[in-house]
């Protein structure tokens, strides 16, 4: 099927904490919706059957609970309601559903499935123990419309990322919608991708193979760049992922794509301004990633010989204290351990460059910008030549490295990261489990290696 995602440079309120009236809010959102409309037309012309827009694309961000109120539409979060806002706006007070109506009409006019993110409100009774004191819920909501304009699904974001304007829904939504071209799609939003509920649960429980994913993601190298993690997620779960990010390079926000486990169509641009439409044809049935279980992870390295060659050192990466060993010389075998996790690396370089690489391990609770348990084995390029630069954000590299990286991970949820110079993606030759170790191997990356990592999420220990 043909899918489209749009990375949108949203028109933002100059002062999101100021209180404005509904008309002013609608005017700002209308300017963003005008851009959406142009992109829907462009995508439909290229044969797209579904288009996905980013999180916060219509209203922006950094609101307070009261300042976002004029930007909210009224939506009934019910799985039984099949309502067509374009054809039946009169079912509700017209001004309360203007954004929904415009999105619905875009889908209907262009005969395309459309997924967008908006703020929604829902009154609640004080008898409801979860009901906020102002008598209403405010949700960060994804909506999906069919090619006839019908509202076929809503999803309320569960894992909020410092979003004081919004409430967490009382229960996680497991949201699916059906399409004639690719069967059922699941959906969740941004920070949800790092947690078990509802993202992993949705994919496993409902055997979802297509996922739409609006996000407003701030890139964080070396392990959580948007395109890097989106690709790893599609690979780990063997799914197609349609990811639309917001475009604000000054805030570190870019990185969208259409991903299959074996191919990616991505956009990552920290230099230029303006949005970008990505359209790609991808297979409905996802072929399994080639895990070659005959290719043997190498035998363990003797610890004693290793210590004499490579000094252990500690450096902060992703706000976590990683234990590292330097990756020196043209080839070698290394190991480094922390807590219960040991990481092993076999490597060979065609040409020695004056770049420092290091093999790092972290096995612990990550506590900055969210709390979650990580097990990571990471081969990274350091920012400079001193050990203290290992873990810094690096975007360019020249070293081409053949490697096999493996670790005795305690969780089945491993996201294989492979990022190359200029924030481009590469694909491993082989990956999978062998003898209770997860491994990833690659002969000769397509360009200089930035990051090769096994990013494990041990959800039970969050």
Coordinates of N, CA and C in Angstrom, one line a residue, residues 301-312 325-326 332-337 343-345 347 359:
X301 N 35.4 -13.7 25.6 CA 36.8 -13.2 25.7 C 37.3 -13.4 27.2
X302 N 38.5 -13.8 27.3 CA 39.0 -14.0 28.7 C 39.1 -12.7 29.4
X303 N 38.6 -12.6 30.6 CA 38.5 -11.3 31.2 C 39.9 -10.7 31.6
X304 N 40.8 -11.6 32.0 CA 42.0 -11.1 32.5 C 42.9 -10.5 31.4
X305 N 43.0 -11.1 30.2 CA 43.7 -10.6 29.1 C 43.2 -9.3 28.7
X306 N 41.9 -9.2 28.8 CA 41.2 -7.9 28.4 C 41.6 -6.7 29.2
X307 N 41.6 -7.0 30.5 CA 41.8 -5.8 31.5 C 43.2 -5.2 31.2
X308 N 44.2 -6.0 30.9 CA 45.5 -5.5 30.7 C 45.5 -4.5 29.5
X309 N 44.7 -4.8 28.5 CA 44.7 -4.1 27.2 C 43.9 -2.8 27.3
X310 N 42.7 -2.9 27.9 CA 41.7 -1.8 27.8 C 41.3 -1.4 29.2
X311 N 41.6 -0.1 29.5 CA 41.2 0.4 30.8 C 39.7 0.6 30.9
X312 N 39.1 0.3 32.0 CA 37.7 0.7 32.3 C 37.6 2.1 32.6
X325 N 34.9 0.7 27.9 CA 36.2 0.3 27.5 C 36.5 1.0 26.2
X326 N 37.7 1.5 25.9 CA 38.0 2.1 24.6 C 38.2 1.0 23.6
X332 N 39.9 -6.4 17.4 CA 40.0 -6.9 18.7 C 38.8 -7.5 19.2
X333 N 38.9 -8.0 20.5 CA 37.7 -8.6 21.2 C 37.7 -7.9 22.5
X334 N 36.5 -7.5 22.9 CA 36.3 -6.7 24.2 C 35.1 -7.2 24.9
X335 N 35.2 -7.0 26.3 CA 34.0 -7.2 27.0 C 33.9 -6.1 28.2
X336 N 32.7 -5.8 28.5 CA 32.5 -4.9 29.6 C 31.2 -5.2 30.3
X337 N 31.2 -5.2 31.7 CA 30.1 -5.6 32.4 C 29.6 -4.5 33.5
X343 N 28.6 -7.1 28.1 CA 28.5 -6.8 26.6 C 29.8 -7.3 26.0
X344 N 29.7 -7.8 24.8 CA 30.9 -8.3 24.1 C 31.0 -7.7 22.7
X345 N 32.2 -7.5 22.3 CA 32.4 -6.9 20.9 C 33.6 -7.6 20.2
X347 N 35.5 -6.8 16.6 CA 35.5 -5.7 15.6 C 36.8 -5.7 14.8
X359 N 33.2 1.0 23.9 CA 32.1 0.0 24.1 C 31.6 0.3 25.5

